[in-house]
Short mmCIF file of C-alpha atoms in Angstrom, two decimals:
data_model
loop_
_atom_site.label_atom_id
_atom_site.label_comp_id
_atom_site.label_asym_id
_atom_site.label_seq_id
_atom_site.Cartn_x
_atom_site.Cartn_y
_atom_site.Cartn_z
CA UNK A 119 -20.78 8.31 -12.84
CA UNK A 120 -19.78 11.44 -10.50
CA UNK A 121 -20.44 10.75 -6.73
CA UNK A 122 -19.63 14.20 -4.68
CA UNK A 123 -19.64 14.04 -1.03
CA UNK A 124 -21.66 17.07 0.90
CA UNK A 125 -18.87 19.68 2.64
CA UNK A 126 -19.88 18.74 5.99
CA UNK A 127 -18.78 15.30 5.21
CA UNK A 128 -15.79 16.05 3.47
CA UNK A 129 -14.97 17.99 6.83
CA UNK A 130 -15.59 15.36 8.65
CA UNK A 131 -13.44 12.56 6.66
CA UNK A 132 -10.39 15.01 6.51
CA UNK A 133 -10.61 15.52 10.56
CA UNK A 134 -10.87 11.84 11.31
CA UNK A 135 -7.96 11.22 9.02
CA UNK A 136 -5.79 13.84 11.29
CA UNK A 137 -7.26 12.52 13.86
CA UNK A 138 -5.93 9.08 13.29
CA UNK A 139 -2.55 10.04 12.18
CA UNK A 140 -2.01 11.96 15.25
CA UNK A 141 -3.83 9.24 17.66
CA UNK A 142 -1.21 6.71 15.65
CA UNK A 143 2.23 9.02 16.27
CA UNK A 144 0.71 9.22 19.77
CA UNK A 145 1.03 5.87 20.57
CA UNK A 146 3.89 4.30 22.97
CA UNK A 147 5.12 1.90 21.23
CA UNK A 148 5.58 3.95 17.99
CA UNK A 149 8.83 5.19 20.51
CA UNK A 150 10.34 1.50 20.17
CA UNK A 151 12.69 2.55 16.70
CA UNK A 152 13.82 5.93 18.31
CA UNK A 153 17.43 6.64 17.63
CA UNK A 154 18.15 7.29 21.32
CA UNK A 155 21.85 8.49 22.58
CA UNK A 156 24.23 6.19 23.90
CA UNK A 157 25.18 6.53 27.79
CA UNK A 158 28.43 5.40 29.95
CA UNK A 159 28.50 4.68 33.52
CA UNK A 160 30.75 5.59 35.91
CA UNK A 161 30.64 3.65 39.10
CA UNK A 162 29.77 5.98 42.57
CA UNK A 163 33.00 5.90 44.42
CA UNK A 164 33.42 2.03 44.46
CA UNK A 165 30.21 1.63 46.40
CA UNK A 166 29.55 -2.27 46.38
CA UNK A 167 26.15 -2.49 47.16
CA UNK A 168 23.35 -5.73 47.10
CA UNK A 169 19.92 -6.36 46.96
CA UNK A 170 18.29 -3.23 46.55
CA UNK A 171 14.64 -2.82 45.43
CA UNK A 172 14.05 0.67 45.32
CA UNK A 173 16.09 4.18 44.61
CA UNK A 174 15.13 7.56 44.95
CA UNK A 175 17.02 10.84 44.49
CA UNK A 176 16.13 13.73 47.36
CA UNK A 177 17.58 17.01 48.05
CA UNK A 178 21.12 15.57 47.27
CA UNK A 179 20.76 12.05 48.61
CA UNK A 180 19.74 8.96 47.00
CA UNK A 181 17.79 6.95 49.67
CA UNK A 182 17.82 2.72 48.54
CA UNK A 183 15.37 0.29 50.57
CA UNK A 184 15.66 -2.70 50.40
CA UNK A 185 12.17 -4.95 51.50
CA UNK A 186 14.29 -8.15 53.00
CA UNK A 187 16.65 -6.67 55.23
CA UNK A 188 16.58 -6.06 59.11
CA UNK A 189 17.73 -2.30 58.03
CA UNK A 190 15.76 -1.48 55.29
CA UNK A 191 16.44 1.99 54.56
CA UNK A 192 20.10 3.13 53.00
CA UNK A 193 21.51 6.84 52.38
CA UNK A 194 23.87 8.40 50.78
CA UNK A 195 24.78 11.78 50.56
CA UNK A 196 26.14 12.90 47.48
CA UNK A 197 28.95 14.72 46.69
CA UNK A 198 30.40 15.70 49.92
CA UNK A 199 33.83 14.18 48.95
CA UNK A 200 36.83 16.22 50.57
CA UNK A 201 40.12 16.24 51.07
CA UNK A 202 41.46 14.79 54.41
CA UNK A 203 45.79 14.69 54.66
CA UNK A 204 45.82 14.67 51.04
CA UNK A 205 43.47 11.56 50.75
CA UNK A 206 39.55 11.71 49.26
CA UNK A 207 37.42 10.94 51.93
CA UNK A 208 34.23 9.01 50.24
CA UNK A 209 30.48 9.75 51.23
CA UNK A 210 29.55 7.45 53.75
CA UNK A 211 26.28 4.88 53.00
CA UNK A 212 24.53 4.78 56.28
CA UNK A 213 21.48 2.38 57.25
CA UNK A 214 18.73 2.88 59.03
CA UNK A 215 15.20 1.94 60.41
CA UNK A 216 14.00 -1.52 61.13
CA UNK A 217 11.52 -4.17 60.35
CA UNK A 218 8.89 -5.20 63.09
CA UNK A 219 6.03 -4.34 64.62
CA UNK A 220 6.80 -1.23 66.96
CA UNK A 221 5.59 2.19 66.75
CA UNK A 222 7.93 3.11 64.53
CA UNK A 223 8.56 0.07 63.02
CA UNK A 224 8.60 -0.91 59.24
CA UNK A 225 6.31 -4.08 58.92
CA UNK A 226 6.40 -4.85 54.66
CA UNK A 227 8.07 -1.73 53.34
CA UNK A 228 7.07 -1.57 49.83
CA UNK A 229 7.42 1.74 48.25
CA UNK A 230 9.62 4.82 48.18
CA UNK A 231 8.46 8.41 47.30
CA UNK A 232 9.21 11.94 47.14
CA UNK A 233 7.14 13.89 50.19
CA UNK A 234 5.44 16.55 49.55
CA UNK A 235 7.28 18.20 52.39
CA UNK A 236 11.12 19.68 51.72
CA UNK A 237 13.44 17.96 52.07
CA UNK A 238 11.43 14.16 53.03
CA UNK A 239 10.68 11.18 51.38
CA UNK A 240 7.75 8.76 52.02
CA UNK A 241 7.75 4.53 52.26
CA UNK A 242 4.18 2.88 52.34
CA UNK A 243 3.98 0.15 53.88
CA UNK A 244 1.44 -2.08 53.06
CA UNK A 245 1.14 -4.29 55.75
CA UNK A 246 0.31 -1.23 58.83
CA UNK A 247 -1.47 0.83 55.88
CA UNK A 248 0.15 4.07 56.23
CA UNK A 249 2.59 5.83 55.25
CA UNK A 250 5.79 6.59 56.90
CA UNK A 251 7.33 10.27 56.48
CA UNK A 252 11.11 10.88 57.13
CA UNK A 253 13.15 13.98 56.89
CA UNK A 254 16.63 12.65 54.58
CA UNK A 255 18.64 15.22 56.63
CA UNK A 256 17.63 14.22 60.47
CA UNK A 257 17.45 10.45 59.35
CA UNK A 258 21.06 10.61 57.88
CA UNK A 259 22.29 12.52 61.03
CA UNK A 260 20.63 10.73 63.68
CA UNK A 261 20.04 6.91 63.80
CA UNK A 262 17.29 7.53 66.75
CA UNK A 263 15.44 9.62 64.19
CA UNK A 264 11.35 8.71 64.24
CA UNK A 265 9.00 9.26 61.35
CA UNK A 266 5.96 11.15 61.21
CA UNK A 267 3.31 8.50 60.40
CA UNK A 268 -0.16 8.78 58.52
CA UNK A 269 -2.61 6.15 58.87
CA UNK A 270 -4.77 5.47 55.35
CA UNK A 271 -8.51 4.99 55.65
CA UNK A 272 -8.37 1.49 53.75
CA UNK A 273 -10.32 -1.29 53.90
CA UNK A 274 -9.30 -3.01 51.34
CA UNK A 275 -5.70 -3.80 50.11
CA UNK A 276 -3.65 -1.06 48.21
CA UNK A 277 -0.65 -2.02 45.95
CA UNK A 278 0.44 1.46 45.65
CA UNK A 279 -0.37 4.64 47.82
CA UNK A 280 0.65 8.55 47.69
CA UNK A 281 0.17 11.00 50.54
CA UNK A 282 -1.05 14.02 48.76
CA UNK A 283 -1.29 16.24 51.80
CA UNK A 284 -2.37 15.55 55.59
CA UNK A 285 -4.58 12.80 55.09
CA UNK A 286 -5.30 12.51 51.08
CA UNK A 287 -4.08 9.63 49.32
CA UNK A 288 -4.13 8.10 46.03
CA UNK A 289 -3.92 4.40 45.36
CA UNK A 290 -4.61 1.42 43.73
CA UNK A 291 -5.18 -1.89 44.56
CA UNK A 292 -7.63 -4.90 44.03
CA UNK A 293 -10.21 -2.45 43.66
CA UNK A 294 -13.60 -3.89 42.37
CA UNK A 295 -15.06 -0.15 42.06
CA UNK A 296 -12.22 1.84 39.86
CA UNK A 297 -8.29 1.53 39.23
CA UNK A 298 -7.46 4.45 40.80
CA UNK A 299 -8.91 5.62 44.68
CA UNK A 300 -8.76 9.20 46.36
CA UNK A 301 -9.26 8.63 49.65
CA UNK A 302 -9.88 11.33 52.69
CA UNK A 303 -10.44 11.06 56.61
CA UNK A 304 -14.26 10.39 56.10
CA UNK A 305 -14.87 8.81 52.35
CA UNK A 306 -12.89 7.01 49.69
CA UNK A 307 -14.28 7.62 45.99
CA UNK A 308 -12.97 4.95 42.93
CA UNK A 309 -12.13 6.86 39.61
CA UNK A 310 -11.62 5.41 35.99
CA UNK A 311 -12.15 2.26 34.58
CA UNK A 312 -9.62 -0.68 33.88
CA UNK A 313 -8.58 -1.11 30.21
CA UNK A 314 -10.98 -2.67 28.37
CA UNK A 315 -8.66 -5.50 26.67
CA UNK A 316 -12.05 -7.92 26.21
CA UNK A 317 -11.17 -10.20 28.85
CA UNK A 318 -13.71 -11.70 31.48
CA UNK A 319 -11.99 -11.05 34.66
CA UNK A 320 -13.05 -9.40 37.87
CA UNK A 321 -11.82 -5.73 38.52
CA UNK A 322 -10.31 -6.86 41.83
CA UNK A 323 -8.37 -9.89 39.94
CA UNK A 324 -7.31 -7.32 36.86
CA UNK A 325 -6.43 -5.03 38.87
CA UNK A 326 -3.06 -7.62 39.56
CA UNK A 327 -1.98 -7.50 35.77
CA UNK A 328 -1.76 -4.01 35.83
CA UNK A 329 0.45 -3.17 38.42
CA UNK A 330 3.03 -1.02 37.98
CA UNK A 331 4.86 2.46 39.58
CA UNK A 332 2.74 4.75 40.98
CA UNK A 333 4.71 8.50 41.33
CA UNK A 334 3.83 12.17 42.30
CA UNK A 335 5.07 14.90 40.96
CA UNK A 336 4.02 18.04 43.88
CA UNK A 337 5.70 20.62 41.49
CA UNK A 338 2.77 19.85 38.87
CA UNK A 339 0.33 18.35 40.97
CA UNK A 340 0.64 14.99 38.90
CA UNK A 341 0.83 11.41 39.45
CA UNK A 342 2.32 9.13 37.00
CA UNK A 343 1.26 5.49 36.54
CA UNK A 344 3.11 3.33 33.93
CA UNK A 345 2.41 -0.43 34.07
CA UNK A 346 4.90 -3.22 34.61
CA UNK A 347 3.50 -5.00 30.92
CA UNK A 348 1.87 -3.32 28.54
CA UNK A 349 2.27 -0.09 27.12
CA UNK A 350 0.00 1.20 29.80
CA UNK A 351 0.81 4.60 31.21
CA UNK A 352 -1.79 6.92 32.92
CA UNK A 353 -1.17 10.79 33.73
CA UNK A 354 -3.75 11.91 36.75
CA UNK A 355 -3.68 15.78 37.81
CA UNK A 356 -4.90 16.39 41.42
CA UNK A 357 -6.34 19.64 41.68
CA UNK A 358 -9.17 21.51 44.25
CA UNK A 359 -9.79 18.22 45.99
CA UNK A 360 -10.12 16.03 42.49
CA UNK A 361 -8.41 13.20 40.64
CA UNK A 362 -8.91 13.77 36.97
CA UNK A 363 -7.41 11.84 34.07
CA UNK A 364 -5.05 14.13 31.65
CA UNK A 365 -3.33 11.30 29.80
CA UNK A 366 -4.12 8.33 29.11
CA UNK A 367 -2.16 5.55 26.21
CA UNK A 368 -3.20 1.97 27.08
CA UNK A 369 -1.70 -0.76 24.05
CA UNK A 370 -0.26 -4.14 24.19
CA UNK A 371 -2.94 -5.60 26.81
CA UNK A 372 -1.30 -8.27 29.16
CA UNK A 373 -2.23 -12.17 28.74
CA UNK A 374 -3.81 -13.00 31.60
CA UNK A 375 -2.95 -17.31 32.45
CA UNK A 376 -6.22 -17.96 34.22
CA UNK A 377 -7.38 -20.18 36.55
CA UNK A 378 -10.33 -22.89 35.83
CA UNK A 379 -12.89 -20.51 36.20
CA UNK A 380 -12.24 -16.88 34.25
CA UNK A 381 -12.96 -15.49 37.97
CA UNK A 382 -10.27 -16.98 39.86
CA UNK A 383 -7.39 -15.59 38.69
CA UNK A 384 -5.42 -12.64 36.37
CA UNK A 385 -1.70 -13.65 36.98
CA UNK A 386 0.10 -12.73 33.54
CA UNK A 387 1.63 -15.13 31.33
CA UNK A 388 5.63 -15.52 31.58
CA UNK A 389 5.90 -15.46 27.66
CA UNK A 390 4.47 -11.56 28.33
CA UNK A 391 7.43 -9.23 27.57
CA UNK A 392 7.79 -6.50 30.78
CA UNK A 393 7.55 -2.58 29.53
CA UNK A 394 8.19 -0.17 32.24
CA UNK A 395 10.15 -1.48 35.30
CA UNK A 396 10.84 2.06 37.29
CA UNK A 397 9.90 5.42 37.21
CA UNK A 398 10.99 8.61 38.52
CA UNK A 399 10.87 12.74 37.72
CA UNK A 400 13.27 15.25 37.43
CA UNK A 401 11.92 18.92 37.28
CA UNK A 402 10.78 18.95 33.72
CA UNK A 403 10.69 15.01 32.88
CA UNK A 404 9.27 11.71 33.71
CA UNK A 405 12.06 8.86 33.38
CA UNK A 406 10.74 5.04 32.34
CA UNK A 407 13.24 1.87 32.69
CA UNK A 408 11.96 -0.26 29.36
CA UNK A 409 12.73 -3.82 29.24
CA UNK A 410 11.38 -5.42 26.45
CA UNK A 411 11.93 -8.71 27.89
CA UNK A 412 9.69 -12.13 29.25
CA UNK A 413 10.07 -13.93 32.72
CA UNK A 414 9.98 -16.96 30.17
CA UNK A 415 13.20 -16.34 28.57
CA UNK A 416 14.88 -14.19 31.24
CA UNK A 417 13.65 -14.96 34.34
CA UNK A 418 14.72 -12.42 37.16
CA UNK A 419 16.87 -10.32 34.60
CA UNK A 420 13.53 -9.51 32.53
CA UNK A 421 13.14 -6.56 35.33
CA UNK A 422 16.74 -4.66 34.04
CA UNK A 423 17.40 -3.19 31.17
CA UNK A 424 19.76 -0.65 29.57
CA UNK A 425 16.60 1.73 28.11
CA UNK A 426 15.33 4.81 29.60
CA UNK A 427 12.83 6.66 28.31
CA UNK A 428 11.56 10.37 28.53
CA UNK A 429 8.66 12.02 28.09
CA UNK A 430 7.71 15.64 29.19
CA UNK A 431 4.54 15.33 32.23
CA UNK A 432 2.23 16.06 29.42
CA UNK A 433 3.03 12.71 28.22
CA UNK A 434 4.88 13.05 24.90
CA UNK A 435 7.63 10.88 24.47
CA UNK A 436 10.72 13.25 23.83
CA UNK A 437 13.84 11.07 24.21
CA UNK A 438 15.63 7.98 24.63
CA UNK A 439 18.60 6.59 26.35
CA UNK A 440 21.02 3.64 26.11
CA UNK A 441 22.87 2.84 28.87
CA UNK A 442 26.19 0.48 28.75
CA UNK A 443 25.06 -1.79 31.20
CA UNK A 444 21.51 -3.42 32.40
CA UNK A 445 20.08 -1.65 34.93
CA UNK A 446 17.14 -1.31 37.54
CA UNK A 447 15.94 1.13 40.43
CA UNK A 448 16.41 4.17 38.49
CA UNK A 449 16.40 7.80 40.03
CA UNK A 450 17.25 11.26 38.63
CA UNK A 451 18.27 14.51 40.14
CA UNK A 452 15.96 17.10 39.98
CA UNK A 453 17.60 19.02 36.38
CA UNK A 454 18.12 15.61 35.24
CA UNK A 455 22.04 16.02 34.29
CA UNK A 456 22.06 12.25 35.89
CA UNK A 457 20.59 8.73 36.25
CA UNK A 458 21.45 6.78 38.72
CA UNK A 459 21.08 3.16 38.87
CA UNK A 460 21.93 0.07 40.01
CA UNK A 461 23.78 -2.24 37.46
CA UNK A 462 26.26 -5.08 37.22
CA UNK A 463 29.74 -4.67 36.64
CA UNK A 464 32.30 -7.35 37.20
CA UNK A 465 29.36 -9.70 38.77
CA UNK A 466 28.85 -7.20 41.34
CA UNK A 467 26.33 -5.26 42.10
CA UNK A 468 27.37 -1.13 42.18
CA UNK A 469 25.93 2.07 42.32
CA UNK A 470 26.08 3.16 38.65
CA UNK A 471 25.97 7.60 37.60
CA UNK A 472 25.27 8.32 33.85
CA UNK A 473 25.88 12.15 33.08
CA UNK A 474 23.10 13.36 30.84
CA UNK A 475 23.73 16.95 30.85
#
């Protein structure tokens, strides 16, 4: 016996099987067997350096801070080496700001971004719920140098947070409502759900598991979100006073180690292996630090690793790089011809430049 399908459904079985396949190449963690290209370090002038969180690249500085210290925010200029009675004179790391509560103060520094004005770069700190604005130039010249600060409208507690202009913001946080929030002067509005890995937690206690490096990109008018574990990564365009979702790949759910009740708690599991540790953009690309590794078996070393990689800001996954040392607090100059990272060598910590021109 002869069975013979109508058209319309043969149409339709033929577009779902595309539409698999090309959900399927899609997918993250299809990138894991990707023949990347092998990168060596050179170290930045001999620059011993320790304890740094963060890194950011800037209109020809890269600007560290580091959330323990007294002065918490480092710069360097780059390449302005010259020749002084025959001898190379090497860029000079200055520090700067300091922790406290005055005016202009950093209270719990905990994040480093690109401003959207020339030529600045932003740290939000958490614990005064704004965000600080400096100019890398003035800073770098002038010790006495004092921010421009922005206050958020926040009631509640934001892990991450982007001034988008004057007083726009994107964040999230232990947000009950939505994972991601816009937030204005008058009015705060909660877009897009968690992932929906079929656990019974609370938003507000998820919203801990998926934490990860917020970035925006004011070329394309994009933030990117990539998750700390799992193969979470989130592209959000900005555009005529919305936040709207372009990209979204969400695998590998983190294993939440509860409390008693399913309520009380969404820590993650040590056993869970980390995914994307930093993030940054150059021009055309979006830069991930992959570990691969558990707290379990690793402990503090889980958050290095020697694998970047690179997708265009559409979200495809274009290449992958191996650097000869473990890594963390990754930057990239804006044509991306170099990482820059902070690595190990000889049991010290150094200032690490990978040339991927």
């Amino acid at each position: 016996m002869k069975f013979y399908f109508p058209k319309q459904i043969h149409i339709l079985l033929i577009s779902f099987m595309i539409f698999s396949c090309a959900e399927e190449e899609s997918k993250i963690s299809s990138f894991l067997d990707y023949k990347g290209v092998q990168l060596t370090h050179e170290v930045v002038e001999n620059l011993a350096i320790s304890g740094y969180n963060q890194i950011i690249y800037v209109n020809n500085y890269l600007v560290f801070l580091e959330k323990q210290t007294e002065v918490p925010i480092h710069i360097l200029k780059l390449n302005t080496n010259k020749l002084v009675a025959s001898k190379l004179v090497p860029s000079i790391l200055v520090a700067r700001g300091s922790r406290g509560n005055g005016p202009y103060q950093l209270n719990r520094p905990h994040r480093l971004n690109i401003s959207n004005k020339p030529g600045c770069f932003d740290i939000y700190d958490t614990n005064r719920k704004s965000i600080l604005t400096y100019n890398v130039d003035s800073l770098y010249e002038d010790e006495k140098y004092v921010p421009e600060i922005t206050k958020m409208n926040e009631n509640g507690f934001a892990m991450e947070a982007l001034l988008i202009n004057d007083s726009t913001f994107i964040s999230t946080g232990s947000y009950e409502e939505g994972r991601y929030k816009l937030t204005t002067k008058d009015k705060a509005r909660y877009f897009f759900e968690y992932p929906n890995d079929g656990v019974i937690v609370m938003n507000s206690k998820k919203a801990w598991a998926y934490q990860g490096t917020l970035r925006y990109d004011y070329k394309s008018n994009k933030a990117f979100s990539a998750c700390f574990m799992g193969f979470i990564v989130d592209i959000l365009e900005y555009k005529n006073g919305e936040l709207r979702l372009v990209y979204k790949n969400e695998e590998n759910f983190p294993e939440y180690k509860t409390h008693a009740k399913a309520d009380q708690g969404a820590a993650t599991s040590p056993k869970e292996k980390n995914t994307f540790q930093s993030l940054c953009t150059s021009n055309e690309n979006v830069y991930y630090l992959y570990s691969g590794k558990s707290f379990l078996e690793h402990k503090q070393s889980a958050s290095m690793s020697n694998e970047v990689w690179v997708s265009d800001k559409e979200g495809r996954f274009v290449n992958k790089y191996y650097l000869d040392v473990d890594a963390y607090g990754m930057a990239v100059d804006d044509k991306g011809e170099n990482i820059y990272a902070i690595g190990f060598v000889d049991d010290d910590l150094k200032l690490l430049k990978f040339n991927i021109e």
